[in-house]
């Protein structure tokens, strides 16, 4: 049981300055225990954050509590925590005494926030990253959140030379979208590899070929053929071409199978229809037309689907029984 549960609010705030001097993490635990739904004004998150703004450790831990534990879906908390992580990284990079490990750990926290939260203000964060900051991956992630995919992929390819990361980027941002969106992302990546006017390294060519040969289903073959360099040999992308042929053959077989199944079903329906409409009718001397009440002199008769038998000339409407007034569809049977 923490202090906040056994003392009143006024007494709590009286001791907070002393607690902050001794242990900022303890202060956060005290405030984290109070119910946000029932909290008074001075125990609301915004009020507490304002007080913690001068205490970095407490501010970070309380923001993490709101975002990760309480899972509050308010943009202001997510943005503030992301900005806190960004400021922390930039301050560490500016300090010559900062260790690489400390900078790397801070960047991991920032990158994790940028990847898994969708509530922060990406444009605001981008505006806080200078061009020569060295935070290329973070910049690419922010472009991704803004759906500026081409800019993001150019960073992965040209700045980071992280080809596996570029593929993972396409995989990540295609989740929850249809096939055309996924193809759009992979085509963008291939276009970045093969972009005219940009010097292509051997590694980029290898990455482009590998992308094609390992993600055959993720490309529109027509578009691919339009942008691949003329000097590429067929042998270079043979797995891609063979895969296309197999896919085309598989699609063709499936199409034929569906057509055969439909044809079989149609034949069954026709047989059933013929069986239904060609049942024999026995005419005797006692059989008479249900309309004119006269006997039949020949075999020219009309039979309705409800088995009403009449002379052909008495059957004026093919879909309306002249005796019962019942209506029939054209598929119910011929007369």
XYZ file of C-alpha atoms in Angstrom:
335
model
C 0.000 0.000 0.000
C 1.525 3.302 -1.078
C 1.441 6.633 0.703
C -1.269 7.954 -1.645
C -3.743 5.401 -0.296
C -3.339 6.302 3.376
C -2.932 10.081 3.445
C -5.072 12.842 2.038
C -4.274 14.819 -1.076
C -3.125 17.976 0.717
C -0.694 16.057 2.892
C 0.548 14.122 -0.141
C 1.487 17.260 -2.063
C 3.151 18.684 1.047
C 5.599 15.766 1.066
C 6.064 15.442 -2.714
C 9.036 17.900 -2.926
C 10.871 15.921 -0.267
C 10.098 12.622 -2.015
C 11.274 14.006 -5.357
C 14.640 14.906 -3.848
C 15.057 11.405 -2.468
C 13.600 9.168 -5.192
C 11.764 10.366 -8.328
C 10.783 6.809 -9.247
C 9.058 6.421 -5.861
C 7.093 9.604 -6.472
C 5.868 8.208 -9.784
C 4.754 4.971 -8.111
C 2.793 6.961 -5.555
C 0.915 8.934 -8.202
C 0.483 5.906 -10.448
C -1.573 4.113 -7.808
C -4.372 6.673 -7.748
C -7.406 5.967 -9.934
C -7.475 8.269 -12.948
C -11.256 8.032 -13.199
C -11.858 9.145 -9.622
C -8.880 11.498 -9.295
C -9.379 15.099 -8.282
C -7.908 17.937 -10.321
C -4.538 17.805 -8.559
C -4.246 14.076 -9.199
C -5.126 14.246 -12.899
C -2.341 13.314 -15.371
C -2.020 16.806 -16.853
C -1.530 18.384 -13.435
C 1.025 15.759 -12.417
C 2.902 16.074 -15.717
C 3.135 19.814 -15.270
C 4.729 19.272 -11.872
C 7.065 16.548 -13.203
C 8.222 18.702 -16.142
C 11.259 19.848 -14.126
C 12.172 16.299 -13.123
C 13.281 14.258 -16.198
C 13.299 10.841 -14.537
C 9.835 11.269 -13.074
C 8.495 12.771 -16.302
C 9.732 9.840 -18.389
C 8.458 7.172 -16.013
C 5.038 8.784 -15.596
C 4.591 9.219 -19.354
C 5.571 5.569 -19.847
C 3.022 4.630 -17.196
C 0.258 6.532 -19.015
C 1.152 5.191 -22.477
C 2.300 1.614 -21.852
C 0.489 0.577 -18.665
C -2.713 2.613 -18.675
C -2.742 2.534 -22.501
C -4.307 5.972 -22.760
C -4.991 6.704 -26.427
C -4.441 10.443 -26.264
C -2.165 11.962 -28.887
C -0.687 14.492 -26.460
C 0.735 11.792 -24.180
C 2.130 9.698 -27.036
C 3.642 12.752 -28.729
C 5.141 14.039 -25.510
C 6.771 10.700 -24.730
C 8.135 10.380 -28.284
C 9.519 13.930 -28.090
C 11.048 13.125 -24.703
C 12.842 10.105 -26.211
C 13.974 12.196 -29.195
C 15.324 14.986 -26.975
C 17.095 12.394 -24.868
C 18.826 10.925 -27.941
C 19.826 14.314 -29.310
C 21.198 15.483 -25.950
C 23.254 12.324 -25.599
C 24.651 12.706 -29.131
C 25.665 16.294 -28.396
C 27.491 15.293 -25.224
C 31.021 14.075 -26.082
C 31.100 12.103 -22.837
C 28.097 9.976 -23.807
C 28.886 6.329 -24.423
C 27.791 4.571 -27.598
C 25.831 2.118 -25.470
C 23.843 4.919 -23.821
C 23.030 6.479 -27.205
C 22.071 3.118 -28.703
C 19.768 2.296 -25.780
C 18.077 5.685 -26.046
C 17.576 5.204 -29.789
C 16.046 1.768 -29.226
C 13.437 3.328 -26.914
C 12.662 5.999 -29.505
C 12.486 3.518 -32.392
C 10.217 1.197 -30.436
C 7.861 4.087 -29.717
C 7.837 5.196 -33.355
C 7.132 1.688 -34.620
C 4.399 0.491 -32.309
C 2.467 3.668 -31.536
C 0.273 5.257 -34.176
C -0.984 8.130 -32.039
C 1.968 10.527 -31.939
C 2.269 13.586 -34.183
C 4.745 12.375 -36.810
C 4.966 15.744 -38.581
C 5.871 17.486 -35.325
C 8.605 14.970 -34.593
C 10.034 15.254 -38.103
C 10.304 19.010 -37.696
C 12.518 18.447 -34.650
C 15.086 16.293 -36.482
C 17.818 18.281 -38.306
C 19.017 16.933 -41.665
C 22.502 16.107 -40.385
C 21.287 14.549 -37.150
C 22.393 11.036 -38.039
C 18.919 9.768 -37.143
C 18.206 8.312 -40.571
C 16.307 5.266 -39.363
C 14.063 7.352 -37.117
C 13.404 9.744 -40.002
C 12.443 6.829 -42.268
C 10.077 5.492 -39.614
C 8.365 8.867 -39.328
C 8.005 9.089 -43.111
C 6.445 5.632 -42.970
C 3.909 6.726 -40.380
C 2.994 9.617 -42.691
C 2.758 7.146 -45.623
C 5.573 8.900 -47.474
C 6.848 5.465 -48.431
C 9.140 6.448 -51.281
C 11.055 8.885 -49.056
C 11.350 6.248 -46.362
C 12.573 3.552 -48.747
C 15.168 5.886 -50.271
C 16.632 6.358 -46.802
C 16.751 2.594 -46.225
C 18.471 2.015 -49.572
C 20.722 5.048 -50.109
C 21.494 6.246 -46.577
C 21.374 3.100 -44.487
C 22.095 0.499 -47.196
C 19.793 -1.702 -45.144
C 18.182 -3.829 -47.845
C 16.711 -6.360 -45.427
C 15.268 -3.474 -43.442
C 13.678 -2.095 -46.620
C 11.956 -5.419 -47.275
C 10.819 -5.613 -43.639
C 9.443 -2.080 -44.031
C 7.301 -3.184 -46.991
C 6.116 -6.222 -45.047
C 5.213 -4.126 -41.999
C 3.288 -1.399 -43.805
C 1.424 -3.810 -46.081
C -0.231 -5.538 -43.113
C -3.960 -4.948 -43.065
C -4.014 -3.854 -46.712
C -5.048 -5.635 -49.888
C -2.743 -7.208 -52.453
C -2.624 -4.120 -54.677
C -1.306 -1.979 -51.787
C 1.340 -4.583 -50.977
C 2.391 -4.700 -54.629
C 2.591 -0.916 -54.669
C 5.089 -0.917 -51.782
C 7.312 -3.610 -53.281
C 7.226 -1.894 -56.670
C 8.326 1.342 -54.972
C 11.264 -0.485 -53.417
C 12.267 -2.011 -56.756
C 11.976 1.432 -58.369
C 14.294 2.902 -55.727
C 16.873 0.196 -56.477
C 16.645 0.848 -60.221
C 16.102 4.620 -60.107
C 17.579 6.328 -63.157
C 20.095 9.080 -62.511
C 21.307 7.399 -59.336
C 24.525 5.432 -59.338
C 23.688 1.810 -58.729
C 26.153 -0.195 -56.702
C 26.640 -3.890 -57.237
C 24.972 -4.481 -53.867
C 21.858 -2.621 -55.041
C 21.643 -4.717 -58.207
C 22.004 -7.898 -56.167
C 19.312 -6.649 -53.774
C 16.948 -5.829 -56.659
C 17.408 -9.254 -58.263
C 16.982 -10.975 -54.903
C 13.805 -8.986 -54.251
C 12.284 -10.037 -57.570
C 13.243 -13.676 -57.258
C 12.041 -14.032 -53.656
C 8.796 -12.010 -53.838
C 7.319 -13.137 -57.144
C 3.716 -12.823 -55.956
C 4.291 -9.242 -54.817
C 4.885 -7.827 -58.288
C 2.859 -7.000 -61.350
C 4.925 -8.681 -64.108
C 3.971 -6.067 -66.711
C 5.272 -3.211 -64.554
C 8.416 -5.135 -63.704
C 9.264 -5.690 -67.360
C 8.889 -1.963 -67.990
C 11.590 -0.910 -65.522
C 14.200 -3.660 -65.425
C 17.403 -2.646 -67.249
C 17.792 -3.870 -70.820
C 21.262 -5.200 -70.071
C 19.911 -7.688 -67.550
C 20.028 -11.232 -68.866
C 17.068 -13.575 -68.698
C 19.229 -15.899 -66.645
C 19.579 -13.242 -63.942
C 15.867 -13.200 -63.163
C 15.050 -16.736 -64.270
C 13.538 -17.700 -60.869
C 11.160 -14.742 -61.205
C 10.167 -15.696 -64.760
C 9.777 -19.382 -63.900
C 7.679 -18.444 -60.881
C 5.435 -16.320 -63.086
C 4.973 -19.238 -65.477
C 4.053 -21.568 -62.628
C 1.638 -19.027 -61.206
C 0.081 -18.501 -64.632
C -0.266 -22.262 -65.142
C -1.776 -22.670 -61.676
C -4.271 -19.876 -62.376
C -5.124 -21.415 -65.759
C -5.711 -24.820 -64.178
C -7.907 -23.325 -61.484
C -9.906 -21.453 -64.111
C -10.422 -24.631 -66.142
C -11.397 -26.532 -63.007
C -13.992 -23.898 -62.084
C -15.384 -23.959 -65.635
C -15.651 -27.762 -65.580
C -17.380 -27.707 -62.204
C -19.839 -25.089 -63.437
C -20.424 -27.102 -66.626
C -21.058 -30.235 -64.570
C -23.491 -28.344 -62.347
C -25.314 -26.944 -65.385
C -25.634 -30.432 -66.871
C -27.117 -31.702 -63.599
C -29.600 -28.839 -63.539
C -30.583 -29.423 -67.169
C -31.066 -33.138 -66.533
C -33.254 -32.353 -63.559
C -35.239 -29.863 -65.596
C -35.718 -32.290 -68.481
C -36.712 -35.046 -66.071
C -39.253 -32.756 -64.471
C -40.780 -31.404 -67.684
C -40.913 -34.666 -69.639
C -42.884 -36.817 -67.230
C -45.410 -38.914 -69.220
C -49.093 -37.891 -69.242
C -51.700 -40.606 -69.628
C -54.751 -39.581 -71.688
C -57.868 -41.779 -71.528
C -61.426 -41.421 -72.754
C -62.315 -40.016 -69.352
C -59.577 -37.340 -69.436
C -60.911 -33.901 -70.275
C -59.651 -30.319 -70.601
C -59.875 -28.499 -67.260
C -60.868 -25.279 -69.039
C -63.493 -26.211 -71.660
C -64.401 -29.573 -70.094
C -64.150 -31.306 -73.468
C -62.219 -34.498 -74.170
C -58.903 -34.611 -76.026
C -59.048 -35.757 -79.662
C -55.272 -35.934 -80.153
C -51.985 -35.799 -78.236
C -51.576 -32.028 -78.496
C -52.060 -31.005 -74.887
C -50.708 -28.409 -72.490
C -49.627 -29.256 -68.937
C -48.907 -26.591 -66.312
C -46.336 -27.137 -63.522
C -49.214 -27.802 -61.092
C -50.328 -30.708 -63.349
C -53.386 -28.926 -64.767
C -54.005 -30.323 -68.284
C -55.733 -28.315 -71.024
C -56.059 -28.084 -74.784
C -53.225 -26.100 -76.356
C -55.674 -23.452 -77.570
C -57.147 -23.191 -74.052
C -53.704 -22.409 -72.571
C -53.639 -18.707 -73.390
C -50.956 -17.717 -70.849
C -47.897 -19.887 -70.368
C -47.175 -18.538 -66.892
C -50.738 -18.246 -65.560
C -52.816 -21.308 -64.737
C -56.297 -20.758 -66.270
C -57.934 -22.863 -63.560
C -56.258 -21.853 -60.267
C -54.859 -18.468 -61.299
C -51.415 -19.530 -60.033
C -48.425 -17.681 -61.511
C -45.288 -19.554 -62.572
C -41.791 -18.355 -63.404
C -40.299 -19.199 -66.763
C -38.039 -21.722 -65.014
C -40.862 -23.646 -63.357
C -41.422 -25.740 -66.463
C -42.601 -25.469 -70.029
C -46.185 -26.222 -71.052
